Amino acid sequence: DTEVTQTPKHLVMGMTNKKSLKCEQHMGHRAMYWYKQKAKKPPELMFVYSYEKLSINESVPSRFSPECPNSSLLNLHLHALQPEDSALYLCASSTRSRDPNQETQYFGPGTRLLVL
Amino acid sequence: SQQGEEDPQALSIQEGENATMNCSYKTSINNLQWYRQNSGRGLVHLILIRSNEREKHSGRLRVTLDTSKKSSSLLITASRAADTASYFCATETGGFKTIFGAGTRLFVKA
């Protein structure tokens, strides 16, 4: 199984709502990532979890709250978002081996988020 | 912050022609990777080239890396309509931090 799944596929939320994005992989990968991608732009790294611990936070606003409950699951909790947060949110995973040249990332299909 | 710049931003070619995309980056790297993204979907890994490699092939793909110029190129030979997608280079600079270039949008006309 080389698949990363993300739910939901689409999400519309108001600025006062609380919602969560979910990402799952069963490849035994120990690194998981959240990216944000605006239209016609490259993905921008938000968070990296390594062995279920947060290792990188790219100065993301606190209205985005990541969580890694176990090695297969990654959540992104959303609260009080702004319209400019509307984007495609991509999850990825990689093996987290000692050799960085083995770190190919496998991406999920993304959640398209619209904040009204 | 964006590490890589890619050119061209957009490329339109006929089926059967070759497509070349270039990527430049700013800092030292462990490796450089190329990914493809079909419209509004997840990214698919194409090829990884290590910092001590100069050229790598995978099927119809050829990647070169020039660390002295901090640049890489991706060549797709005998392109097909199914190759229509956005192509991104990505650099791994250490600590599992990956930075993507701006991307090239390739359109292959049948």
PDB file of C-alpha atoms in Angstrom:
ATOM      1  CA  ASP A   1       0.000   0.000   0.000  1.00  0.00           C
ATOM      2  CA  THR A   2       1.731   3.167  -1.227  1.00  0.00           C
ATOM      3  CA  GLU A   3      -1.201   5.468  -0.696  1.00  0.00           C
ATOM      4  CA  VAL A   4      -1.659   8.531   1.437  1.00  0.00           C
ATOM      5  CA  THR A   5      -5.322   9.316   2.004  1.00  0.00           C
ATOM      6  CA  GLN A   6      -6.801  12.653   2.984  1.00  0.00           C
ATOM      7  CA  THR A   7     -10.279  13.532   4.143  1.00  0.00           C
ATOM      8  CA  PRO A   8     -12.346  15.418   3.374  1.00  0.00           C
ATOM      9  CA  LYS A   9     -11.681  16.123  -0.315  1.00  0.00           C
ATOM     10  CA  HIS A  10     -13.417  19.471  -0.091  1.00  0.00           C
ATOM     11  CA  LEU A  11     -14.282  21.665   2.886  1.00  0.00           C
ATOM     12  CA  VAL A  12     -16.165  24.938   3.135  1.00  0.00           C
ATOM     13  CA  MET A  13     -16.093  26.680   6.476  1.00  0.00           C
ATOM     14  CA  GLY A  14     -16.930  29.994   8.027  1.00  0.00           C
ATOM     15  CA  MET A  15     -14.412  32.093   9.905  1.00  0.00           C
ATOM     16  CA  THR A  16     -15.881  31.083  13.267  1.00  0.00           C
ATOM     17  CA  ASN A  17     -15.974  27.352  12.573  1.00  0.00           C
ATOM     18  CA  LYS A  18     -13.709  24.654  13.925  1.00  0.00           C
ATOM     19  CA  LYS A  19     -12.848  21.822  11.572  1.00  0.00           C
ATOM     20  CA  SER A  20     -10.146  19.196  11.143  1.00  0.00           C
ATOM     21  CA  LEU A  21      -8.303  17.729   8.185  1.00  0.00           C
ATOM     22  CA  LYS A  22      -7.200  14.129   8.375  1.00  0.00           C
ATOM     23  CA  CYS A  23      -4.311  12.309   6.726  1.00  0.00           C
ATOM     24  CA  GLU A  24      -3.501   8.605   6.931  1.00  0.00           C
ATOM     25  CA  GLN A  25      -0.759   6.338   5.625  1.00  0.00           C
ATOM     26  CA  HIS A  26      -0.016   2.663   6.197  1.00  0.00           C
ATOM     27  CA  MET A  27       3.454   2.479   4.667  1.00  0.00           C
ATOM     28  CA  GLY A  28       5.252   2.499   8.007  1.00  0.00           C
ATOM     29  CA  HIS A  29       6.584   5.979   7.308  1.00  0.00           C
ATOM     30  CA  ARG A  30       7.786   7.891  10.358  1.00  0.00           C
ATOM     31  CA  ALA A  31       7.840  11.410   8.891  1.00  0.00           C
ATOM     32  CA  MET A  32       4.643  13.230   7.967  1.00  0.00           C
ATOM     33  CA  TYR A  33       4.179  16.677   6.492  1.00  0.00           C
ATOM     34  CA  TRP A  34       1.550  19.347   5.970  1.00  0.00           C
ATOM     35  CA  TYR A  35       1.833  21.706   2.998  1.00  0.00           C
ATOM     36  CA  LYS A  36      -0.332  24.606   1.886  1.00  0.00           C
ATOM     37  CA  GLN A  37      -0.688  25.323  -1.823  1.00  0.00           C
ATOM     38  CA  LYS A  38      -2.349  28.365  -3.360  1.00  0.00           C
ATOM     39  CA  ALA A  39      -3.477  28.303  -6.962  1.00  0.00           C
ATOM     40  CA  LYS A  40      -0.618  28.295  -9.491  1.00  0.00           C
ATOM     41  CA  LYS A  41       1.946  28.368  -6.692  1.00  0.00           C
ATOM     42  CA  PRO A  42       4.281  25.693  -5.312  1.00  0.00           C
ATOM     43  CA  PRO A  43       3.481  23.819  -2.097  1.00  0.00           C
ATOM     44  CA  GLU A  44       4.715  25.621   1.014  1.00  0.00           C
ATOM     45  CA  LEU A  45       5.843  23.567   3.968  1.00  0.00           C
ATOM     46  CA  MET A  46       3.843  24.134   7.148  1.00  0.00           C
ATOM     47  CA  PHE A  47       4.722  21.358   9.596  1.00  0.00           C
ATOM     48  CA  VAL A  48       6.886  18.247   9.801  1.00  0.00           C
ATOM     49  CA  TYR A  49       6.406  15.412  12.286  1.00  0.00           C
ATOM     50  CA  SER A  50       9.208  12.967  12.878  1.00  0.00           C
ATOM     51  CA  TYR A  51       8.450   9.893  14.987  1.00  0.00           C
ATOM     52  CA  GLU A  52       5.203  11.527  16.095  1.00  0.00           C
ATOM     53  CA  LYS A  53       7.014  14.611  17.390  1.00  0.00           C
ATOM     54  CA  LEU A  54       6.740  18.046  15.828  1.00  0.00           C
ATOM     55  CA  SER A  55      10.151  18.803  14.323  1.00  0.00           C
ATOM     56  CA  ILE A  56       9.421  21.738  12.008  1.00  0.00           C
ATOM     57  CA  ASN A  57       6.876  24.546  12.334  1.00  0.00           C
ATOM     58  CA  GLU A  58       7.368  27.081   9.562  1.00  0.00           C
ATOM     59  CA  SER A  59       6.030  29.988  11.628  1.00  0.00           C
ATOM     60  CA  VAL A  60       2.471  28.950  10.902  1.00  0.00           C
ATOM     61  CA  PRO A  61      -0.276  30.997  12.624  1.00  0.00           C
ATOM     62  CA  SER A  62      -1.758  29.361  15.709  1.00  0.00           C
ATOM     63  CA  ARG A  63      -5.162  29.074  14.048  1.00  0.00           C
ATOM     64  CA  PHE A  64      -3.601  25.974  12.440  1.00  0.00           C
ATOM     65  CA  SER A  65      -2.908  23.271  15.003  1.00  0.00           C
ATOM     66  CA  PRO A  66      -1.291  19.993  13.931  1.00  0.00           C
ATOM     67  CA  GLU A  67      -1.590  16.722  15.766  1.00  0.00           C
ATOM     68  CA  CYS A  68       0.025  13.339  15.231  1.00  0.00           C
ATOM     69  CA  PRO A  69      -1.866  10.811  17.412  1.00  0.00           C
ATOM     70  CA  ASN A  70       0.097   7.834  16.074  1.00  0.00           C
ATOM     71  CA  SER A  71       2.575   6.934  13.368  1.00  0.00           C
ATOM     72  CA  SER A  72      -0.141   6.447  10.730  1.00  0.00           C
ATOM     73  CA  LEU A  73      -2.315   9.457  11.351  1.00  0.00           C
ATOM     74  CA  LEU A  74      -1.847  13.208  11.013  1.00  0.00           C
ATOM     75  CA  ASN A  75      -4.490  15.828  11.728  1.00  0.00           C
ATOM     76  CA  LEU A  76      -4.661  19.540  11.097  1.00  0.00           C
ATOM     77  CA  HIS A  77      -7.112  21.359  13.348  1.00  0.00           C
ATOM     78  CA  LEU A  78      -8.500  24.600  11.977  1.00  0.00           C
ATOM     79  CA  HIS A  79     -10.034  27.406  14.023  1.00  0.00           C
ATOM     80  CA  ALA A  80     -10.922  31.019  13.240  1.00  0.00           C
ATOM     81  CA  LEU A  81      -9.475  30.872   9.754  1.00  0.00           C
ATOM     82  CA  GLN A  82      -9.346  33.806   7.369  1.00  0.00           C
ATOM     83  CA  PRO A  83     -10.464  33.861   3.724  1.00  0.00           C
ATOM     84  CA  GLU A  84      -6.793  34.059   2.673  1.00  0.00           C
ATOM     85  CA  ASP A  85      -6.315  30.604   4.214  1.00  0.00           C
ATOM     86  CA  SER A  86      -8.349  29.142   1.360  1.00  0.00           C
ATOM     87  CA  ALA A  87      -6.010  26.754  -0.449  1.00  0.00           C
ATOM     88  CA  LEU A  88      -5.221  23.133  -1.219  1.00  0.00           C
ATOM     89  CA  TYR A  89      -3.791  21.434   1.878  1.00  0.00           C
ATOM     90  CA  LEU A  90      -1.491  18.555   1.076  1.00  0.00           C
ATOM     91  CA  CYS A  91      -0.267  15.835   3.371  1.00  0.00           C
ATOM     92  CA  ALA A  92       2.839  13.792   2.646  1.00  0.00           C
ATOM     93  CA  SER A  93       4.855  11.057   4.303  1.00  0.00           C
ATOM     94  CA  SER A  94       8.366   9.659   3.986  1.00  0.00           C
ATOM     95  CA  THR A  95      10.404   6.897   5.576  1.00  0.00           C
ATOM     96  CA  ARG A  96      12.517   9.095   7.905  1.00  0.00           C
ATOM     97  CA  SER A  97      15.606   7.008   7.260  1.00  0.00           C
ATOM     98  CA  ARG A  98      19.125   8.082   8.211  1.00  0.00           C
ATOM     99  CA  ASP A  99      19.941   8.804   4.588  1.00  0.00           C
ATOM    100  CA  PRO A 100      18.253  12.014   3.349  1.00  0.00           C
ATOM    101  CA  ASN A 101      18.700  10.697  -0.182  1.00  0.00           C
ATOM    102  CA  GLN A 102      16.109   8.034   0.602  1.00  0.00           C
ATOM    103  CA  GLU A 103      13.494  10.556   1.620  1.00  0.00           C
ATOM    104  CA  THR A 104      11.045  10.498  -1.256  1.00  0.00           C
ATOM    105  CA  GLN A 105       7.762  12.012  -0.166  1.00  0.00           C
ATOM    106  CA  TYR A 106       4.447  10.394  -0.990  1.00  0.00           C
ATOM    107  CA  PHE A 107       1.628  12.887  -1.283  1.00  0.00           C
ATOM    108  CA  GLY A 108      -2.074  12.582  -0.682  1.00  0.00           C
ATOM    109  CA  PRO A 109      -4.593  14.105  -3.109  1.00  0.00           C
ATOM    110  CA  GLY A 110      -5.181  17.093  -0.846  1.00  0.00           C
ATOM    111  CA  THR A 111      -8.120  18.814   0.800  1.00  0.00           C
ATOM    112  CA  ARG A 112      -9.435  21.852  -1.019  1.00  0.00           C
ATOM    113  CA  LEU A 113     -10.438  24.354   1.644  1.00  0.00           C
ATOM    114  CA  LEU A 114     -12.627  27.401   1.134  1.00  0.00           C
ATOM    115  CA  VAL A 115     -13.029  29.870   3.991  1.00  0.00           C
ATOM    116  CA  LEU A 116     -15.996  32.202   3.716  1.00  0.00           C
TER     117      LEU A 116
ATOM    118  CA  SER B   1      10.562  31.102   1.533  1.00  0.00           C
ATOM    119  CA  GLN B   2      10.995  29.795  -1.950  1.00  0.00           C
ATOM    120  CA  GLN B   3      14.302  28.129  -2.732  1.00  0.00           C
ATOM    121  CA  GLY B   4      14.068  27.368  -6.406  1.00  0.00           C
ATOM    122  CA  GLU B   5      13.177  29.331  -9.424  1.00  0.00           C
ATOM    123  CA  GLU B   6      12.025  27.496 -12.501  1.00  0.00           C
ATOM    124  CA  ASP B   7      11.843  28.445 -16.095  1.00  0.00           C
ATOM    125  CA  PRO B   8       9.968  28.562 -18.220  1.00  0.00           C
ATOM    126  CA  GLN B   9       6.877  29.272 -16.129  1.00  0.00           C
ATOM    127  CA  ALA B  10       4.780  27.718 -18.868  1.00  0.00           C
ATOM    128  CA  LEU B  11       5.604  25.571 -21.880  1.00  0.00           C
ATOM    129  CA  SER B  12       3.376  24.451 -24.726  1.00  0.00           C
ATOM    130  CA  ILE B  13       4.619  21.794 -27.162  1.00  0.00           C
ATOM    131  CA  GLN B  14       3.302  19.252 -29.648  1.00  0.00           C
ATOM    132  CA  GLU B  15       3.077  15.576 -28.819  1.00  0.00           C
ATOM    133  CA  GLY B  16       6.335  13.836 -29.716  1.00  0.00           C
ATOM    134  CA  GLU B  17       8.517  16.868 -29.025  1.00  0.00           C
ATOM    135  CA  ASN B  18      10.948  17.112 -26.123  1.00  0.00           C
ATOM    136  CA  ALA B  19      10.277  19.361 -23.147  1.00  0.00           C
ATOM    137  CA  THR B  20      13.049  20.923 -21.075  1.00  0.00           C
ATOM    138  CA  MET B  21      12.502  22.635 -17.743  1.00  0.00           C
ATOM    139  CA  ASN B  22      15.137  24.343 -15.640  1.00  0.00           C
ATOM    140  CA  CYS B  23      15.432  24.923 -11.925  1.00  0.00           C
ATOM    141  CA  SER B  24      17.807  27.079  -9.933  1.00  0.00           C
ATOM    142  CA  TYR B  25      18.301  27.064  -6.176  1.00  0.00           C
ATOM    143  CA  LYS B  26      20.157  29.142  -3.634  1.00  0.00           C
ATOM    144  CA  THR B  27      21.653  27.039  -0.838  1.00  0.00           C
ATOM    145  CA  SER B  28      23.668  23.837  -0.629  1.00  0.00           C
ATOM    146  CA  ILE B  29      21.578  20.699  -0.936  1.00  0.00           C
ATOM    147  CA  ASN B  30      21.642  16.982  -0.153  1.00  0.00           C
ATOM    148  CA  ASN B  31      19.597  16.156  -3.212  1.00  0.00           C
ATOM    149  CA  LEU B  32      17.205  17.616  -5.729  1.00  0.00           C
ATOM    150  CA  GLN B  33      13.941  15.980  -6.686  1.00  0.00           C
ATOM    151  CA  TRP B  34      11.402  16.508  -9.416  1.00  0.00           C
ATOM    152  CA  TYR B  35       7.676  16.088  -8.871  1.00  0.00           C
ATOM    153  CA  ARG B  36       4.675  16.211 -11.179  1.00  0.00           C
ATOM    154  CA  GLN B  37       1.257  17.550 -10.243  1.00  0.00           C
ATOM    155  CA  ASN B  38      -1.839  17.054 -12.311  1.00  0.00           C
ATOM    156  CA  SER B  39      -4.324  19.870 -12.030  1.00  0.00           C
ATOM    157  CA  GLY B  40      -5.308  20.469  -8.405  1.00  0.00           C
ATOM    158  CA  ARG B  41      -4.162  17.076  -7.184  1.00  0.00           C
ATOM    159  CA  GLY B  42      -1.356  15.586  -5.126  1.00  0.00           C
ATOM    160  CA  LEU B  43       2.245  15.514  -6.242  1.00  0.00           C
ATOM    161  CA  VAL B  44       3.917  12.442  -7.678  1.00  0.00           C
ATOM    162  CA  HIS B  45       7.625  11.868  -7.244  1.00  0.00           C
ATOM    163  CA  LEU B  46       9.491  11.458 -10.537  1.00  0.00           C
ATOM    164  CA  ILE B  47      13.201  11.282  -9.849  1.00  0.00           C
ATOM    165  CA  LEU B  48      15.831  12.122  -7.231  1.00  0.00           C
ATOM    166  CA  ILE B  49      19.375  13.171  -8.028  1.00  0.00           C
ATOM    167  CA  ARG B  50      21.981  13.300  -5.297  1.00  0.00           C
ATOM    168  CA  SER B  51      24.313  16.241  -4.872  1.00  0.00           C
ATOM    169  CA  ASN B  52      27.292  14.120  -6.029  1.00  0.00           C
ATOM    170  CA  GLU B  53      25.538  12.993  -9.224  1.00  0.00           C
ATOM    171  CA  ARG B  54      25.549  14.915 -12.483  1.00  0.00           C
ATOM    172  CA  GLU B  55      22.969  13.094 -14.563  1.00  0.00           C
ATOM    173  CA  LYS B  56      20.240  10.542 -14.030  1.00  0.00           C
ATOM    174  CA  HIS B  57      17.775   8.776 -16.306  1.00  0.00           C
ATOM    175  CA  SER B  58      14.408   7.177 -15.672  1.00  0.00           C
ATOM    176  CA  GLY B  59      12.436   6.051 -18.694  1.00  0.00           C
ATOM    177  CA  ARG B  60      11.749   9.152 -20.805  1.00  0.00           C
ATOM    178  CA  LEU B  61      13.120  11.454 -18.118  1.00  0.00           C
ATOM    179  CA  ARG B  62      16.643  12.821 -17.940  1.00  0.00           C
ATOM    180  CA  VAL B  63      17.755  15.029 -15.081  1.00  0.00           C
ATOM    181  CA  THR B  64      21.013  16.935 -14.832  1.00  0.00           C
ATOM    182  CA  LEU B  65      22.456  18.688 -11.824  1.00  0.00           C
ATOM    183  CA  ASP B  66      25.168  21.344 -11.779  1.00  0.00           C
ATOM    184  CA  THR B  67      25.981  22.151  -8.162  1.00  0.00           C
ATOM    185  CA  SER B  68      28.526  24.801  -9.161  1.00  0.00           C
ATOM    186  CA  LYS B  69      25.753  26.748 -10.887  1.00  0.00           C
ATOM    187  CA  LYS B  70      23.113  25.588  -8.410  1.00  0.00           C
ATOM    188  CA  SER B  71      20.862  24.488 -11.237  1.00  0.00           C
ATOM    189  CA  SER B  72      19.093  21.431 -12.563  1.00  0.00           C
ATOM    190  CA  SER B  73      17.181  20.547 -15.693  1.00  0.00           C
ATOM    191  CA  LEU B  74      14.467  18.024 -16.443  1.00  0.00           C
ATOM    192  CA  LEU B  75      14.132  16.712 -19.987  1.00  0.00           C
ATOM    193  CA  ILE B  76      11.041  14.760 -21.023  1.00  0.00           C
ATOM    194  CA  THR B  77      11.603  13.074 -24.359  1.00  0.00           C
ATOM    195  CA  ALA B  78       8.895  12.138 -26.874  1.00  0.00           C
ATOM    196  CA  SER B  79       6.224  13.903 -24.853  1.00  0.00           C
ATOM    197  CA  ARG B  80       2.644  12.664 -24.695  1.00  0.00           C
ATOM    198  CA  ALA B  81      -0.633  14.440 -23.988  1.00  0.00           C
ATOM    199  CA  ALA B  82      -0.667  12.604 -20.634  1.00  0.00           C
ATOM    200  CA  ASP B  83       2.503  14.498 -19.650  1.00  0.00           C
ATOM    201  CA  THR B  84       0.410  17.684 -19.382  1.00  0.00           C
ATOM    202  CA  ALA B  85       0.909  18.780 -15.763  1.00  0.00           C
ATOM    203  CA  SER B  86       2.879  21.128 -13.535  1.00  0.00           C
ATOM    204  CA  TYR B  87       6.449  20.104 -12.770  1.00  0.00           C
ATOM    205  CA  PHE B  88       8.248  21.186  -9.614  1.00  0.00           C
ATOM    206  CA  CYS B  89      11.814  20.832  -8.495  1.00  0.00           C
ATOM    207  CA  ALA B  90      12.339  20.388  -4.769  1.00  0.00           C
ATOM    208  CA  THR B  91      15.487  20.676  -2.729  1.00  0.00           C
ATOM    209  CA  GLU B  92      16.205  18.937   0.547  1.00  0.00           C
ATOM    210  CA  THR B  93      18.510  21.097   2.579  1.00  0.00           C
ATOM    211  CA  GLY B  94      18.704  19.046   5.765  1.00  0.00           C
ATOM    212  CA  GLY B  95      16.401  18.331   8.679  1.00  0.00           C
ATOM    213  CA  PHE B  96      13.725  16.982   6.334  1.00  0.00           C
ATOM    214  CA  LYS B  97      12.920  20.456   5.132  1.00  0.00           C
ATOM    215  CA  THR B  98      11.891  20.399   1.482  1.00  0.00           C
ATOM    216  CA  ILE B  99      11.491  23.577  -0.519  1.00  0.00           C
ATOM    217  CA  PHE B 100       9.709  23.579  -3.859  1.00  0.00           C
ATOM    218  CA  GLY B 101      10.500  25.720  -6.857  1.00  0.00           C
ATOM    219  CA  ALA B 102       7.900  27.883  -8.556  1.00  0.00           C
ATOM    220  CA  GLY B 103       7.067  25.168 -11.093  1.00  0.00           C
ATOM    221  CA  THR B 104       6.682  24.877 -14.838  1.00  0.00           C
ATOM    222  CA  ARG B 105       3.249  24.290 -16.345  1.00  0.00           C
ATOM    223  CA  LEU B 106       3.615  21.965 -19.309  1.00  0.00           C
ATOM    224  CA  PHE B 107       0.900  21.596 -21.922  1.00  0.00           C
ATOM    225  CA  VAL B 108       1.327  18.892 -24.548  1.00  0.00           C
ATOM    226  CA  LYS B 109      -0.969  19.228 -27.534  1.00  0.00           C
ATOM    227  CA  ALA B 110      -2.186  16.042 -29.186  1.00  0.00           C
TER     228      ALA B 110
END
